[in-house]
Tab-separated table of C-alpha atoms in Angstrom:
chain	number	residue	atom	x	y	z
A	1	GLU	CA	-70.488	-60.950	69.774
A	2	ALA	CA	-69.058	-57.500	69.571
A	3	GLN	CA	-65.326	-57.862	68.193
A	4	VAL	CA	-62.684	-56.996	65.670
A	5	THR	CA	-61.631	-59.158	63.296
A	6	GLN	CA	-58.196	-59.235	61.526
A	7	ASN	CA	-57.203	-61.552	58.912
A	8	PRO	CA	-54.751	-63.062	57.990
A	9	ARG	CA	-53.847	-63.959	61.640
A	10	TYR	CA	-50.199	-65.046	60.651
A	11	LEU	CA	-48.606	-64.586	57.235
A	12	ILE	CA	-45.059	-65.078	55.530
A	13	THR	CA	-44.105	-63.499	52.532
A	14	VAL	CA	-41.468	-62.302	50.457
A	15	THR	CA	-40.356	-58.965	49.682
A	16	GLY	CA	-42.308	-56.700	47.261
A	17	LYS	CA	-45.477	-59.173	47.127
A	18	LYS	CA	-48.397	-56.721	47.970
A	19	LEU	CA	-50.523	-57.966	50.420
A	20	THR	CA	-53.725	-56.729	52.440
A	21	VAL	CA	-54.469	-57.219	56.142
A	22	THR	CA	-58.247	-56.685	56.615
A	23	CYS	CA	-59.655	-55.440	59.741
A	24	SER	CA	-63.728	-55.419	60.234
A	25	GLN	CA	-65.664	-54.199	63.225
A	26	ASN	CA	-69.217	-55.064	64.162
A	27	MET	CA	-69.841	-52.227	66.638
A	28	ASN	CA	-70.503	-49.239	64.346
A	29	HIS	CA	-67.625	-47.526	65.754
A	30	GLU	CA	-66.444	-44.339	64.111
A	31	TYR	CA	-62.648	-44.683	64.911
A	32	MET	CA	-60.565	-47.295	63.449
A	33	SER	CA	-56.580	-47.507	63.984
A	34	TRP	CA	-53.446	-49.823	63.088
A	35	TYR	CA	-50.724	-50.398	65.148
A	36	ARG	CA	-47.458	-52.168	65.110
A	37	GLN	CA	-45.889	-53.522	67.792
A	38	ASP	CA	-41.997	-54.365	67.822
A	39	PRO	CA	-39.844	-55.744	70.780
A	40	GLY	CA	-38.582	-52.597	72.857
A	41	LEU	CA	-40.734	-50.232	70.736
A	42	GLY	CA	-44.283	-50.780	72.105
A	43	LEU	CA	-47.202	-50.032	70.236
A	44	ARG	CA	-46.863	-47.408	67.296
A	45	GLN	CA	-49.624	-45.972	65.259
A	46	ILE	CA	-49.419	-46.573	61.598
A	47	TYR	CA	-52.820	-44.874	60.303
A	48	TYR	CA	-56.170	-43.959	61.730
A	49	SER	CA	-59.724	-43.076	60.633
A	50	MET	CA	-62.204	-40.707	62.005
A	51	ASN	CA	-64.789	-41.934	60.037
A	52	VAL	CA	-65.664	-43.133	56.340
A	53	GLU	CA	-63.180	-41.452	53.566
A	54	VAL	CA	-61.601	-39.647	56.513
A	55	THR	CA	-58.103	-41.149	57.011
A	56	ASP	CA	-54.595	-39.552	58.323
A	57	LYS	CA	-51.502	-40.575	59.275
A	58	GLY	CA	-49.995	-41.906	62.590
A	59	ASP	CA	-46.101	-42.063	63.598
A	60	VAL	CA	-45.169	-44.785	61.073
A	61	PRO	CA	-47.006	-44.381	57.956
A	62	GLU	CA	-44.232	-45.218	55.756
A	63	GLY	CA	-44.942	-47.956	53.157
A	64	TYR	CA	-48.561	-48.412	54.220
A	65	LYS	CA	-51.833	-47.524	52.781
A	66	VAL	CA	-55.268	-47.301	54.192
A	67	SER	CA	-58.746	-47.078	52.813
A	68	ARG	CA	-61.938	-46.493	54.730
A	69	LYS	CA	-64.951	-47.041	51.975
A	70	GLU	CA	-67.137	-48.310	54.529
A	71	LYS	CA	-67.758	-48.001	58.352
A	72	ARG	CA	-66.909	-51.195	59.440
A	73	ASN	CA	-63.854	-51.971	57.358
A	74	PHE	CA	-60.486	-50.644	57.560
A	75	PRO	CA	-57.714	-52.560	55.563
A	76	LEU	CA	-53.962	-52.457	55.938
A	77	ILE	CA	-52.176	-52.317	52.586
A	78	LEU	CA	-48.449	-53.149	51.934
A	79	GLU	CA	-48.025	-52.387	48.338
A	80	SER	CA	-44.124	-53.489	48.614
A	81	PRO	CA	-43.399	-55.226	51.756
A	82	SER	CA	-39.795	-55.086	52.931
A	83	PRO	CA	-38.084	-57.044	55.958
A	84	ASN	CA	-38.562	-54.061	58.268
A	85	GLN	CA	-42.296	-54.414	58.068
A	86	THR	CA	-42.049	-57.713	59.697
A	87	SER	CA	-44.016	-57.256	62.969
A	88	LEU	CA	-47.244	-57.899	64.884
A	89	TYR	CA	-49.905	-55.665	63.600
A	90	PHE	CA	-53.066	-54.442	65.378
A	91	CYS	CA	-56.492	-53.089	64.275
A	92	ALA	CA	-58.483	-51.292	66.951
A	93	SER	CA	-61.805	-49.504	67.131
A	94	SER	CA	-63.629	-47.226	69.396
A	95	LEU	CA	-67.004	-45.427	69.138
A	96	ARG	CA	-65.473	-42.224	69.190
A	97	ARG	CA	-61.926	-40.723	68.727
A	98	PRO	CA	-59.621	-41.013	71.434
A	99	GLN	CA	-59.558	-37.413	72.572
A	100	GLY	CA	-63.398	-37.510	74.169
A	101	SER	CA	-63.974	-37.225	77.500
A	102	LEU	CA	-67.282	-39.727	77.338
A	103	SER	CA	-66.728	-42.722	79.398
A	104	GLY	CA	-66.287	-45.768	77.520
A	105	ALA	CA	-66.781	-44.178	73.915
A	106	ASN	CA	-63.208	-43.969	73.447
A	107	VAL	CA	-61.946	-47.083	75.033
A	108	LEU	CA	-60.280	-49.259	72.290
A	109	THR	CA	-61.498	-52.706	71.215
A	110	PHE	CA	-58.308	-54.496	69.627
A	111	GLY	CA	-58.277	-57.184	66.901
A	112	ALA	CA	-56.508	-60.423	67.831
A	113	GLY	CA	-53.372	-59.386	65.788
A	114	SER	CA	-51.835	-60.182	62.456
A	115	ARG	CA	-47.969	-61.991	62.832
A	116	LEU	CA	-46.192	-60.527	59.546
A	117	THR	CA	-42.950	-61.763	58.444
A	118	VAL	CA	-41.259	-60.569	55.194
A	119	LEU	CA	-38.510	-62.456	53.725
B	1	GLN	CA	-38.629	-36.683	74.662
B	2	LYS	CA	-41.063	-39.341	74.013
B	3	GLU	CA	-44.872	-38.297	74.171
B	4	VAL	CA	-45.356	-41.225	76.965
B	5	GLU	CA	-42.622	-42.703	78.888
B	6	GLN	CA	-43.270	-45.705	81.214
B	7	ASN	CA	-41.048	-47.130	84.167
B	8	SER	CA	-38.739	-49.483	82.660
B	9	GLY	CA	-39.493	-52.917	83.859
B	10	PRO	CA	-39.515	-55.681	84.267
B	11	LEU	CA	-41.194	-55.338	87.552
B	12	SER	CA	-41.433	-58.503	89.537
B	13	VAL	CA	-43.563	-58.486	93.107
B	14	PRO	CA	-44.593	-61.333	95.312
B	15	GLU	CA	-48.286	-62.570	95.384
B	16	GLY	CA	-50.281	-60.151	97.804
B	17	ALA	CA	-48.062	-57.445	97.325
B	18	ILE	CA	-49.025	-53.908	95.815
B	19	ALA	CA	-47.733	-53.378	92.176
B	20	SER	CA	-46.909	-49.766	91.385
B	21	LEU	CA	-46.597	-48.638	87.492
B	22	ASN	CA	-46.174	-45.352	86.797
B	23	CYS	CA	-46.211	-43.122	83.302
B	24	THR	CA	-45.231	-39.812	82.426
B	25	TYR	CA	-46.665	-37.467	79.177
B	26	SER	CA	-45.392	-34.683	77.436
B	27	ASP	CA	-48.604	-33.227	76.119
B	28	ARG	CA	-50.186	-30.791	78.584
B	29	GLY	CA	-53.275	-30.592	77.136
B	30	SER	CA	-54.122	-34.322	77.296
B	31	GLN	CA	-57.633	-34.911	78.879
B	32	SER	CA	-57.856	-38.987	78.836
B	33	PHE	CA	-55.306	-41.243	79.997
B	34	PHE	CA	-55.642	-45.248	79.688
B	35	TRP	CA	-54.266	-48.278	81.191
B	36	TYR	CA	-54.269	-51.535	78.909
B	37	ARG	CA	-52.922	-55.045	80.062
B	38	GLN	CA	-51.433	-57.329	77.271
B	39	TYR	CA	-51.080	-60.931	78.373
B	40	SER	CA	-48.414	-62.461	76.275
B	41	GLY	CA	-49.205	-63.185	72.878
B	42	LYS	CA	-52.680	-61.508	73.326
B	43	SER	CA	-53.997	-57.982	72.308
B	44	PRO	CA	-54.394	-55.059	74.622
B	45	GLU	CA	-57.458	-54.875	76.960
B	46	LEU	CA	-58.712	-52.002	78.965
B	47	ILE	CA	-57.974	-51.710	82.298
B	48	MET	CA	-58.446	-48.255	83.564
B	49	SER	CA	-59.463	-45.044	81.889
B	50	ILE	CA	-59.090	-41.604	84.017
B	51	TYR	CA	-59.990	-38.336	83.019
B	52	SER	CA	-59.755	-35.955	86.120
B	53	ASN	CA	-57.193	-35.315	88.462
B	54	GLY	CA	-57.158	-37.489	91.818
B	55	ASP	CA	-57.630	-41.633	92.136
B	56	LYS	CA	-60.043	-43.741	90.301
B	57	GLU	CA	-60.451	-46.980	92.060
B	58	ASP	CA	-62.153	-50.107	90.492
B	59	GLY	CA	-61.674	-53.297	92.432
B	60	ARG	CA	-58.126	-54.410	93.058
B	61	PHE	CA	-56.956	-51.509	90.427
B	62	THR	CA	-56.439	-47.874	91.290
B	63	ALA	CA	-55.350	-45.076	88.626
B	64	GLN	CA	-53.718	-42.152	89.961
B	65	LEU	CA	-53.838	-38.681	87.814
B	66	ASN	CA	-51.505	-35.536	88.396
B	67	LYS	CA	-52.220	-33.137	85.619
B	68	ALA	CA	-49.938	-30.609	87.020
B	69	SER	CA	-46.850	-33.237	87.211
B	70	GLN	CA	-48.060	-34.664	83.994
B	71	TYR	CA	-48.022	-38.282	85.834
B	72	VAL	CA	-50.474	-41.183	85.678
B	73	SER	CA	-50.031	-44.380	87.556
B	74	LEU	CA	-51.535	-47.542	88.218
B	75	LEU	CA	-51.755	-49.434	91.417
B	76	ILE	CA	-52.770	-53.104	91.811
B	77	ARG	CA	-53.366	-54.009	95.370
B	78	ASP	CA	-53.056	-57.768	96.443
B	79	SER	CA	-51.606	-58.744	93.156
B	80	GLN	CA	-52.316	-62.128	91.808
B	81	PRO	CA	-49.908	-64.131	89.446
B	82	SER	CA	-52.839	-63.792	87.001
B	83	ASP	CA	-51.758	-60.017	86.875
B	84	SER	CA	-48.695	-61.261	85.040
B	85	ALA	CA	-48.814	-59.164	81.981
B	86	THR	CA	-47.420	-56.162	80.064
B	87	TYR	CA	-49.410	-52.574	81.431
B	88	LEU	CA	-49.538	-50.271	78.563
B	89	CYS	CA	-50.386	-46.516	79.167
B	90	ALA	CA	-51.970	-44.464	76.431
B	91	VAL	CA	-52.213	-40.948	76.225
B	92	PRO	CA	-54.263	-39.368	73.382
B	93	GLN	CA	-52.509	-35.987	71.697
B	94	SER	CA	-54.470	-33.127	72.305
B	95	SER	CA	-53.896	-31.104	69.336
B	96	THR	CA	-54.158	-33.685	66.848
B	97	LEU	CA	-57.641	-35.611	66.773
B	98	GLY	CA	-57.404	-39.097	66.510
B	99	ARG	CA	-53.531	-39.391	67.456
B	100	LEU	CA	-53.129	-41.990	70.363
B	101	TYR	CA	-49.547	-42.596	71.958
B	102	PHE	CA	-48.416	-45.819	73.993
B	103	GLY	CA	-45.895	-45.878	76.215
B	104	ARG	CA	-43.606	-49.134	75.466
B	105	GLY	CA	-45.163	-50.817	78.544
B	106	THR	CA	-44.060	-52.242	81.830
B	107	GLN	CA	-43.859	-56.087	82.242
B	108	LEU	CA	-45.178	-57.238	85.472
B	109	THR	CA	-44.523	-60.561	86.918
B	110	VAL	CA	-46.322	-61.631	90.171
B	111	TRP	CA	-44.714	-64.676	91.866
B	112	PRO	CA	-46.231	-67.067	93.980
C-alpha cells in the first residue's frame, strides 16, 4: 500500500530532551515536507526537501532540523524541544514539487500525524 | 496579508444544500491550487486540484478559479453529513520552489 508512515504517533516529552520524528514513504516521491498544525493557525510548513540532500526552510523552521540522506526518509529532529513546539506534526510527500502543473504529480500524500507534547 | 486566506467559519448548511468555500491568495504567479479535506483527528486528503481559469467538476465537487481576482472556491452540491470536515486551501509559492502555503481552513458542518 502506498503510504507515508510517521513515528511516533504520540509522544510526551520534557523540555530539552532531544527527539526525532521519523517519516518514510514508499512511493519513490522526490518531494517531502513537514508541517505543524496548531488551532487557529492552520498548517505551517517547517522544512521541505526537493530530493536527496536538498532541504530548505519553510515558514517556521526555528528549533527544528531535518535531513534527507535517502529518498524515502525525511526525519524531523527537535534538538532541544520547548513547550511552544507542542503541536500536531504532519509529514507529506509528492512525486514532484508543489509548483508543477502535471496533474497528480504535485498532490501531497500525508502521514497520519504525530501529536507531540513538550512539558 | 497572509499568503492564503479562507473565509472564516464555521460554515453550517443543511443536508442537500450547496456549501460554498472561498479562498484568496496573494501570489499572482501561482499556477496550481488545491483543496484538501481534513476530518477531525485525521490527516488532510486531496479533494480537488485546479490549474486553469474556470470550473473543474468532479462528482458533487466543483472548483472555480479566477486568477485575475486571485480567488479559488470550492462548491459542494447536495451536501451530506459525511462532508462535515475542515477544508483547506493550498497554494504553492511561484518564486520559491517547494514552498506551499495553506489557509487556516474552513470548518463545514452539514446537519441532517
